[in-house]
mmCIF file of C-alpha atoms and ligand atoms in Angstrom:
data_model
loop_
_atom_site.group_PDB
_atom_site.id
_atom_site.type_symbol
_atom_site.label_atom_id
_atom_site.label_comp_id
_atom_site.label_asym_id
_atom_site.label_seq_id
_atom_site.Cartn_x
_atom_site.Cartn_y
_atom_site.Cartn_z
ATOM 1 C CA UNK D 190 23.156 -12.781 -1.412
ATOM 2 C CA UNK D 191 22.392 -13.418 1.991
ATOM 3 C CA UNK D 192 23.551 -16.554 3.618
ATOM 4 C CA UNK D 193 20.663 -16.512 5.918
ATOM 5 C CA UNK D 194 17.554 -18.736 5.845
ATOM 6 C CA UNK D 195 14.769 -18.201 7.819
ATOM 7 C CA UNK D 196 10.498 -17.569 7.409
ATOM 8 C CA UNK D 197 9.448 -14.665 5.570
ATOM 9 C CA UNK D 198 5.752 -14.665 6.237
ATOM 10 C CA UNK D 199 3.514 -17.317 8.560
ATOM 11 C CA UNK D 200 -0.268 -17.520 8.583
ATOM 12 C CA UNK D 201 -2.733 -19.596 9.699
ATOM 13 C CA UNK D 202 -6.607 -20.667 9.721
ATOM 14 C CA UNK D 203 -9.056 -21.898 11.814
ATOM 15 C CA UNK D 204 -12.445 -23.479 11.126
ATOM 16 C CA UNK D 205 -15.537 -21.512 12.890
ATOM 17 C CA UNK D 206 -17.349 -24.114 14.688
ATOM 18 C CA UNK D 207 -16.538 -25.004 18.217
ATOM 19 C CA UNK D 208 -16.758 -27.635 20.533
ATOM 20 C CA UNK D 209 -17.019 -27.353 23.886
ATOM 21 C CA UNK D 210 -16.255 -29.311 26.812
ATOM 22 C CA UNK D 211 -19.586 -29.211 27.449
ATOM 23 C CA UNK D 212 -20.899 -30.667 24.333
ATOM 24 C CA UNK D 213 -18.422 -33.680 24.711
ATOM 25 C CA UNK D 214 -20.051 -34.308 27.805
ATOM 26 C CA UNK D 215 -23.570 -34.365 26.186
ATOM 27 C CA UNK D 216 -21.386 -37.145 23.746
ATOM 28 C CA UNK D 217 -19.091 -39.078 25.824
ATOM 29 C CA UNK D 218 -18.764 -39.717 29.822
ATOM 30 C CA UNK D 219 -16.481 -37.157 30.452
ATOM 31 C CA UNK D 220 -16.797 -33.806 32.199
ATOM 32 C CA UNK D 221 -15.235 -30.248 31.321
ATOM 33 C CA UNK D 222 -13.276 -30.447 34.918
ATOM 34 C CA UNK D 223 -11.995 -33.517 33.975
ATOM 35 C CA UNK D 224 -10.768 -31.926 30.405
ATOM 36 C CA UNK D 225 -9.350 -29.173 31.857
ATOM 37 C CA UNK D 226 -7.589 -30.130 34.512
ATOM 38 C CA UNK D 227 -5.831 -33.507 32.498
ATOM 39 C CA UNK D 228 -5.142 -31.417 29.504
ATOM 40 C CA UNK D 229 -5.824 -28.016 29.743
ATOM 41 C CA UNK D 230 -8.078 -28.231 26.525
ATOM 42 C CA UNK D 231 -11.336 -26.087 26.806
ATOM 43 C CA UNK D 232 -12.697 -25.650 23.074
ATOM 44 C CA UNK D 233 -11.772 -26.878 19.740
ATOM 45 C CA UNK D 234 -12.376 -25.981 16.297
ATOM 46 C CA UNK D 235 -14.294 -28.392 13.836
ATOM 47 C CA UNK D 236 -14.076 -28.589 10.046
ATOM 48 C CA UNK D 237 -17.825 -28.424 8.523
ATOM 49 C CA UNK D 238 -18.761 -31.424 6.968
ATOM 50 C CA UNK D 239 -17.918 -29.894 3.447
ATOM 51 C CA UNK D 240 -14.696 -28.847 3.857
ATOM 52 C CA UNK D 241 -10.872 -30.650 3.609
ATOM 53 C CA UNK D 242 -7.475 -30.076 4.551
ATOM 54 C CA UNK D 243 -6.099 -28.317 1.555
ATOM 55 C CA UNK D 244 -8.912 -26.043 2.262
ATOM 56 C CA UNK D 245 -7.862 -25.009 5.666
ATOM 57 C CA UNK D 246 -4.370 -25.258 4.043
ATOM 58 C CA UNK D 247 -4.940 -22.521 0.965
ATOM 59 C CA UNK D 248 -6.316 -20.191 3.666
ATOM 60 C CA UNK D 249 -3.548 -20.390 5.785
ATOM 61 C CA UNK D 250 -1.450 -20.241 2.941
ATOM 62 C CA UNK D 251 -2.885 -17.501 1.437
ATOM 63 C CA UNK D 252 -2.132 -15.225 4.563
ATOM 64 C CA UNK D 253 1.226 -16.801 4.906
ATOM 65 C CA UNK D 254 1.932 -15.283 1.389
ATOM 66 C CA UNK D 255 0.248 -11.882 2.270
ATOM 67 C CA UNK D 256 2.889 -11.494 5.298
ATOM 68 C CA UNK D 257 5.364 -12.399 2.824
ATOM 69 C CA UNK D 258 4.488 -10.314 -0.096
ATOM 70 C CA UNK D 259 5.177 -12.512 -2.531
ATOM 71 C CA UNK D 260 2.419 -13.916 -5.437
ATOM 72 C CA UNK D 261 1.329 -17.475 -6.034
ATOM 73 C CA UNK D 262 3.536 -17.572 -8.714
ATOM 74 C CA UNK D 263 6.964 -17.039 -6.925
ATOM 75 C CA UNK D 264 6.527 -20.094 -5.356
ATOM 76 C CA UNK D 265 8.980 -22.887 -6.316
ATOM 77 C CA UNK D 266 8.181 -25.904 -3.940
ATOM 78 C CA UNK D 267 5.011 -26.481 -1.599
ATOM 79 C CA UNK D 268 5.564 -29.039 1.333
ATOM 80 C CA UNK D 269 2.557 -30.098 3.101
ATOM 81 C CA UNK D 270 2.700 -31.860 6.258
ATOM 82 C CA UNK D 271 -0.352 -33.535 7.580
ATOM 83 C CA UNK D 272 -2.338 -36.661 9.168
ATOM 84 C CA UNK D 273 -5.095 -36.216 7.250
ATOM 85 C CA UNK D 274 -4.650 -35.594 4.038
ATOM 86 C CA UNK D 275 -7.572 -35.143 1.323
ATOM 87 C CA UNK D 276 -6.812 -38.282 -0.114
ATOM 88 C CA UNK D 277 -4.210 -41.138 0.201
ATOM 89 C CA UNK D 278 -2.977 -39.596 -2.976
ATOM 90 C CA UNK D 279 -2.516 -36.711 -5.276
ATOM 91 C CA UNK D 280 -0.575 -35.033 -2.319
ATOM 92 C CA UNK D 281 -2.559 -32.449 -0.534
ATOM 93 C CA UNK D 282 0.228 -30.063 -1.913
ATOM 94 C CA UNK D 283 -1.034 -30.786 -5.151
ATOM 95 C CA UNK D 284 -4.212 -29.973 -3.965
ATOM 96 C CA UNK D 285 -3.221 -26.386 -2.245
ATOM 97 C CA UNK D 286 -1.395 -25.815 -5.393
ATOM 98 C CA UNK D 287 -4.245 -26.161 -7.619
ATOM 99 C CA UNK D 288 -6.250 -23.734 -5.585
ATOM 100 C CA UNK D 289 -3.858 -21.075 -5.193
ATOM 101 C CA UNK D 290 -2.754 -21.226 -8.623
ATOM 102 C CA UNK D 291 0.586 -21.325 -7.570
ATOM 103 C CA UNK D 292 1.735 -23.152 -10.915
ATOM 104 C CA UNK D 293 5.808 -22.877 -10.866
ATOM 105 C CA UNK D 294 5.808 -24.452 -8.085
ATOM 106 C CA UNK D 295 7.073 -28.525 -7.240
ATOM 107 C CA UNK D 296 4.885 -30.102 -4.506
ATOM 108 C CA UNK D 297 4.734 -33.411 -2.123
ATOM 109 C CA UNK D 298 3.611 -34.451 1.356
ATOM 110 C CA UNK D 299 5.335 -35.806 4.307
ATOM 111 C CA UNK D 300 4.284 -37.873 7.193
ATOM 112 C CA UNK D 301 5.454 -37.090 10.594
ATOM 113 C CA UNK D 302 2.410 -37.104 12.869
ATOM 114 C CA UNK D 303 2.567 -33.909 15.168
ATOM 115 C CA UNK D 304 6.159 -33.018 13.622
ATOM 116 C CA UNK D 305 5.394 -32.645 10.162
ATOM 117 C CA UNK D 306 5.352 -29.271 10.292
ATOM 118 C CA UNK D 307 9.008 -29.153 11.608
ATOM 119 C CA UNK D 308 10.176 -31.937 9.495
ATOM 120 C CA UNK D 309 8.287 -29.776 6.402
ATOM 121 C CA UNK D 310 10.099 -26.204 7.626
ATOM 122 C CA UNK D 311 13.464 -28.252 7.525
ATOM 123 C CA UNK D 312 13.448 -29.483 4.602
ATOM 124 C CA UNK D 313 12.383 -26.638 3.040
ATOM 125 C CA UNK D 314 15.416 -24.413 4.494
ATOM 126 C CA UNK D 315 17.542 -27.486 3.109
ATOM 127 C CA UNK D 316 16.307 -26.546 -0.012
ATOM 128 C CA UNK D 317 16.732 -22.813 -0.117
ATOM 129 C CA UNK D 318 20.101 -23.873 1.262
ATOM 130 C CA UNK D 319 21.043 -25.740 -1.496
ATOM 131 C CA UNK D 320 20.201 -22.855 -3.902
ATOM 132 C CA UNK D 321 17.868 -25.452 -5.365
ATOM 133 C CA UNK D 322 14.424 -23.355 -4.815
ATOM 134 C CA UNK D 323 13.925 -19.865 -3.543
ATOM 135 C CA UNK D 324 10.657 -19.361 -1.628
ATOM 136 C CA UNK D 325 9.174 -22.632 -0.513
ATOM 137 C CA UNK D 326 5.750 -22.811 1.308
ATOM 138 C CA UNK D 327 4.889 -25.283 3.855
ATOM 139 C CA UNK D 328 1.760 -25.673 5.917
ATOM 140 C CA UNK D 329 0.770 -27.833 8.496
ATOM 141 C CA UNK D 330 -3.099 -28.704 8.447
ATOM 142 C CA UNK D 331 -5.591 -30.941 9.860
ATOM 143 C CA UNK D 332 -9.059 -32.386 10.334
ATOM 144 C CA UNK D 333 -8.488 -34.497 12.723
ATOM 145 C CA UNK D 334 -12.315 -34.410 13.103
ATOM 146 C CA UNK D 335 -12.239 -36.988 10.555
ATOM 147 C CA UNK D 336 -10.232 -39.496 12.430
ATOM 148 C CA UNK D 337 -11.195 -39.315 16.032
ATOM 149 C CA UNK D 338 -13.421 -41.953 17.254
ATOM 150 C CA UNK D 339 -16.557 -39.997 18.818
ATOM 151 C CA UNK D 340 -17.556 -42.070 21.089
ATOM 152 C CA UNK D 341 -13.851 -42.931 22.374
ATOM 153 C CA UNK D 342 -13.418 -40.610 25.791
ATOM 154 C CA UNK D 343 -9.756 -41.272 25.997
ATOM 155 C CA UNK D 344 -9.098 -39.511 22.520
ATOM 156 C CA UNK D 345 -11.720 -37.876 21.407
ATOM 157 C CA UNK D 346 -11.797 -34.719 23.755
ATOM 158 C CA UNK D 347 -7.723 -33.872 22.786
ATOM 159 C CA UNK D 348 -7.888 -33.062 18.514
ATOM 160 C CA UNK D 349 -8.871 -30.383 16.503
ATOM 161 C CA UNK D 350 -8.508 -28.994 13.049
ATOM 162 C CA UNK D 351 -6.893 -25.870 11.622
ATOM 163 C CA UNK D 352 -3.954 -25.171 9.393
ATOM 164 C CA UNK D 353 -0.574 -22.578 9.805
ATOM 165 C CA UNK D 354 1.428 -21.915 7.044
ATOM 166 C CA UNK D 355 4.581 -20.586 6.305
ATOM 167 C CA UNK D 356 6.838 -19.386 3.610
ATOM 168 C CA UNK D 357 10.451 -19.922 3.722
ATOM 169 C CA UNK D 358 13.499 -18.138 1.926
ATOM 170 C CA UNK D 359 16.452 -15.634 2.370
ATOM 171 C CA UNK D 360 16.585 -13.374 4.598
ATOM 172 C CA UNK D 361 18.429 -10.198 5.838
ATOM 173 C CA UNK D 362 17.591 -10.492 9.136
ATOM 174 C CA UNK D 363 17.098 -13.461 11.874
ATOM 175 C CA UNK D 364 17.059 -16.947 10.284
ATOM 176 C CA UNK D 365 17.062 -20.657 11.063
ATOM 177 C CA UNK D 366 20.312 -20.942 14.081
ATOM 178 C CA UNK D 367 20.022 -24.500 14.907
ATOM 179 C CA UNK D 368 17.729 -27.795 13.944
ATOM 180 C CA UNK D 369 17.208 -30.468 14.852
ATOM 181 C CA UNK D 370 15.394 -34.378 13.978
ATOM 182 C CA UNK D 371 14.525 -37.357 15.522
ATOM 183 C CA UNK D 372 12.695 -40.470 14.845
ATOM 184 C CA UNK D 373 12.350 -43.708 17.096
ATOM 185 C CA UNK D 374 10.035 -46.340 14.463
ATOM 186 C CA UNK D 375 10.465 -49.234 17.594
ATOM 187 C CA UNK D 376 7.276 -46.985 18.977
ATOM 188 C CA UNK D 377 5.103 -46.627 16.024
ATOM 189 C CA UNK D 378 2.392 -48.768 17.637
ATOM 190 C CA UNK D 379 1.686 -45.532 21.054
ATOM 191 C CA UNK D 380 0.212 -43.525 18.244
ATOM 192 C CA UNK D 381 -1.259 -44.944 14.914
ATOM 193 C CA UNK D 382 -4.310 -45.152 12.575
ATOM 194 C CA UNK D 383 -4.397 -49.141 11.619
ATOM 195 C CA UNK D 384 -6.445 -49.546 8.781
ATOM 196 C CA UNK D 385 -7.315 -47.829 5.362
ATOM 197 C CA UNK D 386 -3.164 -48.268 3.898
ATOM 198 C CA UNK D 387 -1.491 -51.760 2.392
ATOM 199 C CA UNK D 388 -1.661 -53.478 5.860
ATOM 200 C CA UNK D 389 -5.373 -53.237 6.177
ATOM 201 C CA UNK D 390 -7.266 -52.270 3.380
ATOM 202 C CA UNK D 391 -10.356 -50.678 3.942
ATOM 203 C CA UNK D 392 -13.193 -52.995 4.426
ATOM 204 C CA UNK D 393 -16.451 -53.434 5.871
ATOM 205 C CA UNK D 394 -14.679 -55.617 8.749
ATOM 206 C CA UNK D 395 -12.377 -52.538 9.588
ATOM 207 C CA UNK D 396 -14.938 -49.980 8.947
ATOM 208 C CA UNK D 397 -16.792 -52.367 12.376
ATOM 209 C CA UNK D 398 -14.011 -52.674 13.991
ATOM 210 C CA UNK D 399 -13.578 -49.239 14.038
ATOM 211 C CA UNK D 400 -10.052 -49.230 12.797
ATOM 212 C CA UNK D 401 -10.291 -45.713 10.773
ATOM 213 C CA UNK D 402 -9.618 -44.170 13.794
ATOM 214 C CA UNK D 403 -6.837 -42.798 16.344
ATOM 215 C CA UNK D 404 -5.573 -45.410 18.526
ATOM 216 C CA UNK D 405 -2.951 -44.073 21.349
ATOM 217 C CA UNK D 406 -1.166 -45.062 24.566
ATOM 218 C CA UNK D 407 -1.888 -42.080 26.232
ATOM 219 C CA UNK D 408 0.528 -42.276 29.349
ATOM 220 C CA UNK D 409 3.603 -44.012 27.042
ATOM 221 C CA UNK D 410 3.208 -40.781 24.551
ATOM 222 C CA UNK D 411 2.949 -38.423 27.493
ATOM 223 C CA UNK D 412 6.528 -39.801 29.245
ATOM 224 C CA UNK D 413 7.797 -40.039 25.764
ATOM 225 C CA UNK D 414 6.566 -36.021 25.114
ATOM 226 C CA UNK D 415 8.346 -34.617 28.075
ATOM 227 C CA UNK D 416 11.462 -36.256 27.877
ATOM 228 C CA UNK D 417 11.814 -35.211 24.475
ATOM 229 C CA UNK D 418 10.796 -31.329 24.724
ATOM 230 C CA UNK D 419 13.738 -31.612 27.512
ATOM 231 C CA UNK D 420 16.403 -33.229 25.683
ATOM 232 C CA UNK D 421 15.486 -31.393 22.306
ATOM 233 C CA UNK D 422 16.236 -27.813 23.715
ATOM 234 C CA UNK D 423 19.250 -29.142 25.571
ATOM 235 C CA UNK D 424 20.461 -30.086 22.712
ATOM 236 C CA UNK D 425 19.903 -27.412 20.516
ATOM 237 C CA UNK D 426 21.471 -25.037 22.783
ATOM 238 C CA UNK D 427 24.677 -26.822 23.368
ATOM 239 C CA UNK D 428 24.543 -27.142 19.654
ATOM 240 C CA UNK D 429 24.085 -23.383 18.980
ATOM 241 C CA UNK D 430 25.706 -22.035 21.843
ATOM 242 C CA UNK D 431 22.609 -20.203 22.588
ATOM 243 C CA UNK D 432 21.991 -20.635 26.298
ATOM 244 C CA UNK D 433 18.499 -21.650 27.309
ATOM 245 C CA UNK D 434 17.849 -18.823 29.601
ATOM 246 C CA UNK D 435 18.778 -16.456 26.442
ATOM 247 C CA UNK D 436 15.699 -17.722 24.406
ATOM 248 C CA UNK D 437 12.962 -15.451 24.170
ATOM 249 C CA UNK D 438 10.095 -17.961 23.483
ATOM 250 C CA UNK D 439 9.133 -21.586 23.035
ATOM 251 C CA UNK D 440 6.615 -23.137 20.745
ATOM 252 C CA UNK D 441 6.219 -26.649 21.729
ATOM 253 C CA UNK D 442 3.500 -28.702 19.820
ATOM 254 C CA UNK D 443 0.318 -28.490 22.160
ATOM 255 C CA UNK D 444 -0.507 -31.562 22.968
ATOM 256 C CA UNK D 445 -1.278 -31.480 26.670
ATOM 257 C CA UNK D 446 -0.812 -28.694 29.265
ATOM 258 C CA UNK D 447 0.536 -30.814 31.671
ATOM 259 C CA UNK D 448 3.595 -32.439 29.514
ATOM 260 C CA UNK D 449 4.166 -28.763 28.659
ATOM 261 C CA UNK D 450 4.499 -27.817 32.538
ATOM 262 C CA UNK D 451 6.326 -30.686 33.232
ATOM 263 C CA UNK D 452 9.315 -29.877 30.567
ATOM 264 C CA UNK D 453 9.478 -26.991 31.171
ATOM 265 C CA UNK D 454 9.681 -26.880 35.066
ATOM 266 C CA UNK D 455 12.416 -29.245 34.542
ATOM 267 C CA UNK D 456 14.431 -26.842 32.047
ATOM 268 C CA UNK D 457 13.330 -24.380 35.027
ATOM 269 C CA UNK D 458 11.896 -22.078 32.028
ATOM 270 C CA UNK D 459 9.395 -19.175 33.535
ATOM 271 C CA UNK D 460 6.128 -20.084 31.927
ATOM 272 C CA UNK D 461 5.766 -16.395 30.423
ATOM 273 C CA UNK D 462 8.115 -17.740 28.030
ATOM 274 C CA UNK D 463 6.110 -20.369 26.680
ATOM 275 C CA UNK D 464 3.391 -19.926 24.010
ATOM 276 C CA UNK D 465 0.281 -21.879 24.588
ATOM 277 C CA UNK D 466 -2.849 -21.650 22.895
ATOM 278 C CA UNK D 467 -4.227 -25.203 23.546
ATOM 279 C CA UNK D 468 -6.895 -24.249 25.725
ATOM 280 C CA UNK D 469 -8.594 -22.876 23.057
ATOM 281 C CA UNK D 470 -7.620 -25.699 20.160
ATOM 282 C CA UNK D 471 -6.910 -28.440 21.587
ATOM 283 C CA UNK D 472 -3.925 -30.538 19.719
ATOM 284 C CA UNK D 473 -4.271 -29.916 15.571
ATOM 285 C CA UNK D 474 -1.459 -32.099 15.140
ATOM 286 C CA UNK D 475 1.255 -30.691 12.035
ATOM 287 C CA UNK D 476 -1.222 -27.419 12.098
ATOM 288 C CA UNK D 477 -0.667 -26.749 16.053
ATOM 289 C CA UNK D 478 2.602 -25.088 15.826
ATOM 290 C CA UNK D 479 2.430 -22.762 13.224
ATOM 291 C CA UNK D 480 -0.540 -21.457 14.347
ATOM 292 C CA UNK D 481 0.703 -20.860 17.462
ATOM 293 C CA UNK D 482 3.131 -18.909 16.246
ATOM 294 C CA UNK D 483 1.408 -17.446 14.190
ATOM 295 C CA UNK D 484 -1.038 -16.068 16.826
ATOM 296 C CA UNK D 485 2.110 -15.084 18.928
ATOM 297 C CA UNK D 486 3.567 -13.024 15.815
ATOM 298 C CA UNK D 487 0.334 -11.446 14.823
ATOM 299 C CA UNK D 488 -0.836 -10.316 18.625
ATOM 300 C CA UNK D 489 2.851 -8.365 19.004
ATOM 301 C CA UNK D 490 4.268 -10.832 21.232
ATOM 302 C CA UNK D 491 7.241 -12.556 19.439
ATOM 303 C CA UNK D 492 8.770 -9.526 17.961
ATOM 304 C CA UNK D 493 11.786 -9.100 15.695
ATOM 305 C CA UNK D 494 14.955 -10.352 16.748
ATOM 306 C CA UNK D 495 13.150 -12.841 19.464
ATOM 307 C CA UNK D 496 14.894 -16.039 19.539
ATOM 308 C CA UNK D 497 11.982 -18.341 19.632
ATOM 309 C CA UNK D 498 12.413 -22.457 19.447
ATOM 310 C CA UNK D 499 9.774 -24.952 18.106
ATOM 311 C CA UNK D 500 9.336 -28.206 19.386
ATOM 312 C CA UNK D 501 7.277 -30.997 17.875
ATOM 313 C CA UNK D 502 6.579 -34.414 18.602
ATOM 314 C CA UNK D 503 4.501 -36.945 17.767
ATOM 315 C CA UNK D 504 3.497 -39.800 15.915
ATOM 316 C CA UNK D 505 6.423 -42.376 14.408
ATOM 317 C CA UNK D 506 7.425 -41.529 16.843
ATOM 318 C CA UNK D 507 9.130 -38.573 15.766
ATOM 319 C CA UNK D 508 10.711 -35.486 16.907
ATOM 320 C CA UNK D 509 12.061 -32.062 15.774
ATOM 321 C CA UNK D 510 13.002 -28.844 16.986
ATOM 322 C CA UNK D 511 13.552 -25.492 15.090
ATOM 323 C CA UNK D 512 15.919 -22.571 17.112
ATOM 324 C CA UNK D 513 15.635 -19.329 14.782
ATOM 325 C CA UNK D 514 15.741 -15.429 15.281
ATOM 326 C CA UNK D 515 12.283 -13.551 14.251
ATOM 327 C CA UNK D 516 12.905 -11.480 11.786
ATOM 328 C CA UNK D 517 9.788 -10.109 10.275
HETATM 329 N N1 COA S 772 -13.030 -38.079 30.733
HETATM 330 C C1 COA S 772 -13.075 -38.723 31.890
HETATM 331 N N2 COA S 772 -12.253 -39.743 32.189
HETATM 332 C C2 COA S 772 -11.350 -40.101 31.263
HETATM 333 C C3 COA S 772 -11.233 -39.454 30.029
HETATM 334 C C4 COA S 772 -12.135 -38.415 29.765
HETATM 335 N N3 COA S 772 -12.134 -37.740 28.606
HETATM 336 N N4 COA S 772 -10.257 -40.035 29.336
HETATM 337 C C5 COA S 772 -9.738 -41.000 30.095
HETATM 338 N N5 COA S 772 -10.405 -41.050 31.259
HETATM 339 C C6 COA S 772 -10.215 -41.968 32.376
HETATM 340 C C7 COA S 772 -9.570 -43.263 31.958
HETATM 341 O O1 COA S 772 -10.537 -44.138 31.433
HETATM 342 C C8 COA S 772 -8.992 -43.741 33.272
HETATM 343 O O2 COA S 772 -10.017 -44.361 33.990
HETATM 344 P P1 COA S 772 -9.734 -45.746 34.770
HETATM 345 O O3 COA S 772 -8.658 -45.418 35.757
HETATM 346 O O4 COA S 772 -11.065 -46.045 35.362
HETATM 347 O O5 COA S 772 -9.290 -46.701 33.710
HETATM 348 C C9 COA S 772 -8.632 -42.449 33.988
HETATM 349 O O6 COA S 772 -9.322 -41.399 33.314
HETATM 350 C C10 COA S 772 -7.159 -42.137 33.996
HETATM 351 O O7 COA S 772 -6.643 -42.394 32.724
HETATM 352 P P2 COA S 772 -5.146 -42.071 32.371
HETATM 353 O O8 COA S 772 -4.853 -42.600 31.015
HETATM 354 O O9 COA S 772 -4.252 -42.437 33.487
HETATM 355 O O10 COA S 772 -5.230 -40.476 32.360
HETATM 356 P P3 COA S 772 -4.059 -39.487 32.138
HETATM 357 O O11 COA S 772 -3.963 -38.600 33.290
HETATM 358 O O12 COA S 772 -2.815 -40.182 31.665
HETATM 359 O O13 COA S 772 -4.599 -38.622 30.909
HETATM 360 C C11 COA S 772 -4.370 -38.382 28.572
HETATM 361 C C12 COA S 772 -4.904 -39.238 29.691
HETATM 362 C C13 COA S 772 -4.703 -39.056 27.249
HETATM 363 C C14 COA S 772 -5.018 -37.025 28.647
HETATM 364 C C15 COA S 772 -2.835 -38.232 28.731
HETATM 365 O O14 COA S 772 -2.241 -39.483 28.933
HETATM 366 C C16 COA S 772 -2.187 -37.562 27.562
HETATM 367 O O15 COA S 772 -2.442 -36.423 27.258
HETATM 368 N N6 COA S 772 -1.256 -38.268 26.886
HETATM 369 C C17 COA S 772 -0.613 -37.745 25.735
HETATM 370 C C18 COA S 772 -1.508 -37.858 24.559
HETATM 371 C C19 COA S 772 -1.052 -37.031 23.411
HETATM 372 O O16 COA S 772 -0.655 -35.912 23.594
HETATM 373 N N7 COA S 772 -1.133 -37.582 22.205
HETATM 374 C C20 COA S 772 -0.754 -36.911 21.030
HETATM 375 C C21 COA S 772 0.701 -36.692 21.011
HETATM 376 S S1 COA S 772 1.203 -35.915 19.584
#
């Protein structure tokens, strides 16, 4: 048996209605120059009024299973990671589970903000490692629709939903090289959603003070985002022995074009090598990494035997990175 762990099939989906710059200025006092040029965000995708995460999540999972030619059934563990889950409880694992039919398998949430989905593939390549489960599918999905304060120009024009997905196992090629997790809980009031768990209850009083929604220190969580990205692959280099300049692409979490030039000019990284899509998604949280790369996989550009590192960040706050060779 291979000793090698690494993803044997990604997908991803994205809801069909749009929002434009343009229609957030017919909403809030904001313009689409403004928009673009402080985050680089153009469009994103909205959930229709009917649908959840887990839906999102079942069709990204679905297509992460297609890649990987394996049935429902040969699934042993589902980890979601997400923000917005259907419901405080059953997990939306449960959830994706049920709709897959995916019946052998074990399933649970975690919270990570924007990192979930790195935090999810991690654990799930501990527990291939560990001989424990074989294939273990984890998505990443959002509607962050649902807790973004409309009328709120300072967060309102940077979320979106969607959902990526990917399955994780053996593998006889590529593979997980180095990892790596982070989490700083002295800053868990920059990014937060106050109300609706123990502390605050839902109530008519937080339902007026509109405390079902994002609150964020904007500039603290962009200083906090580059320095981060830059340290991460740093690390993760030394740790591998993988030098930076011998990476073929990086998936950071797509937050904000301008942290992402920032880190990157530092590392002095050409920007070919970077894989951004946020222009056309704006930040989807746990979902905004995998479907990066899953849109990087599926359009030819990350290829096998790319060395490609992922870089979250996000709410906690938290942090993760992910070095591993393509090998589908
Ligand atoms: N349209 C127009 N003006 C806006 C605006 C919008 N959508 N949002 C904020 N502004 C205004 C502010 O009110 C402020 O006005 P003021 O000076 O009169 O008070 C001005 O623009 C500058 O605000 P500032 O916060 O300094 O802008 P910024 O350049 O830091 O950009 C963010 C704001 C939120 C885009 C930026 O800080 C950011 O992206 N931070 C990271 C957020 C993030 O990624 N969170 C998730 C992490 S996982």
């Amino acid at each position: 048996m291979t000793n090698k762990i690494g993803i044997l099939g990604i997908g991803s989906y994205l809801p069909e209605k749009v929002l434009s710059n343009i229609d957030l200025e017919l909403m809030v006092d904001t313009s689409d120059e403004w928009i673009k040029e402080r985050t680089g965000i153009s469009y994103r995708r909205i959930a229709e009024k009917d649908v959840s995460t887990s839906d999102l999540a079942y069709e990204a999972s679905k297509e992460a299973l297609k890649m990987a030619n394996l049935k429902p059934e040969d699934i042993d563990l589902i980890i979601g990671a997400t923000v917005t889950p259907d419901m405080l409880f059953p997990s939306t694992a449960c959830l994706v589970q049920k709709k897959l039919n995916a019946f052998n398998a074990a399933c649970f949430d975690l919270s990570a903000g924007c990192t979930g989905f790195i935090y999810a593939l991690i654990c799930a390549h501990e527990f291939v490692k560990s001989g424990m489960y074989k294939n273990v599918l984890v998505f990443g999905a959002e509607t962050l629709s649902r807790i973004v304060d409309w009328e709120d120009r300072n967060t309102c024009v940077l979320f979106g939903d969607g959902a990526g997905a990917c399955v994780v196992g053996r593998v006889n090629e590529g593979g997980v090289i180095s990892k790596i997790l982070g989490a700083d809980g002295t800053k868990s009031d920059l990014l937060y959603l106050p109300a609706g768990g123990s502390r605050e209850p839902a109530s008519f009083e937080t339902v007026k003070g509109k405390k079902h929604f994002i609150r964020m220190n904007g500039r603290e969580v962009f200083k906090f985002a580059v320095s981060i990205i830059e340290e991460m692959v740093i690390k993760m280099s030394n740790q591998s022995g993988c030098q930076i300049e011998k990476i073929d692409y990086f998936v950071p979490h797509q937050a904000n074009i301008r942290i992402i030039d920032s880190a990157f000019k530092r590392l002095r990284v050409p920007f070919d090598k970077v894989i951004v899509n946020l222009d056309k998604y704006g930040n989807m949280s746990a979902a905004s990494i995998p479907v990066a790369l899953d849109e990087a996989v599926r359009t030819g550009k990350i290829k096998k035997g790319d060395k490609i590192m992922l870089l979250g960040f996000g709410a906690g706050l938290t942090w993760g990175g992910v070095l591993i060779e393509w090998g589908v």
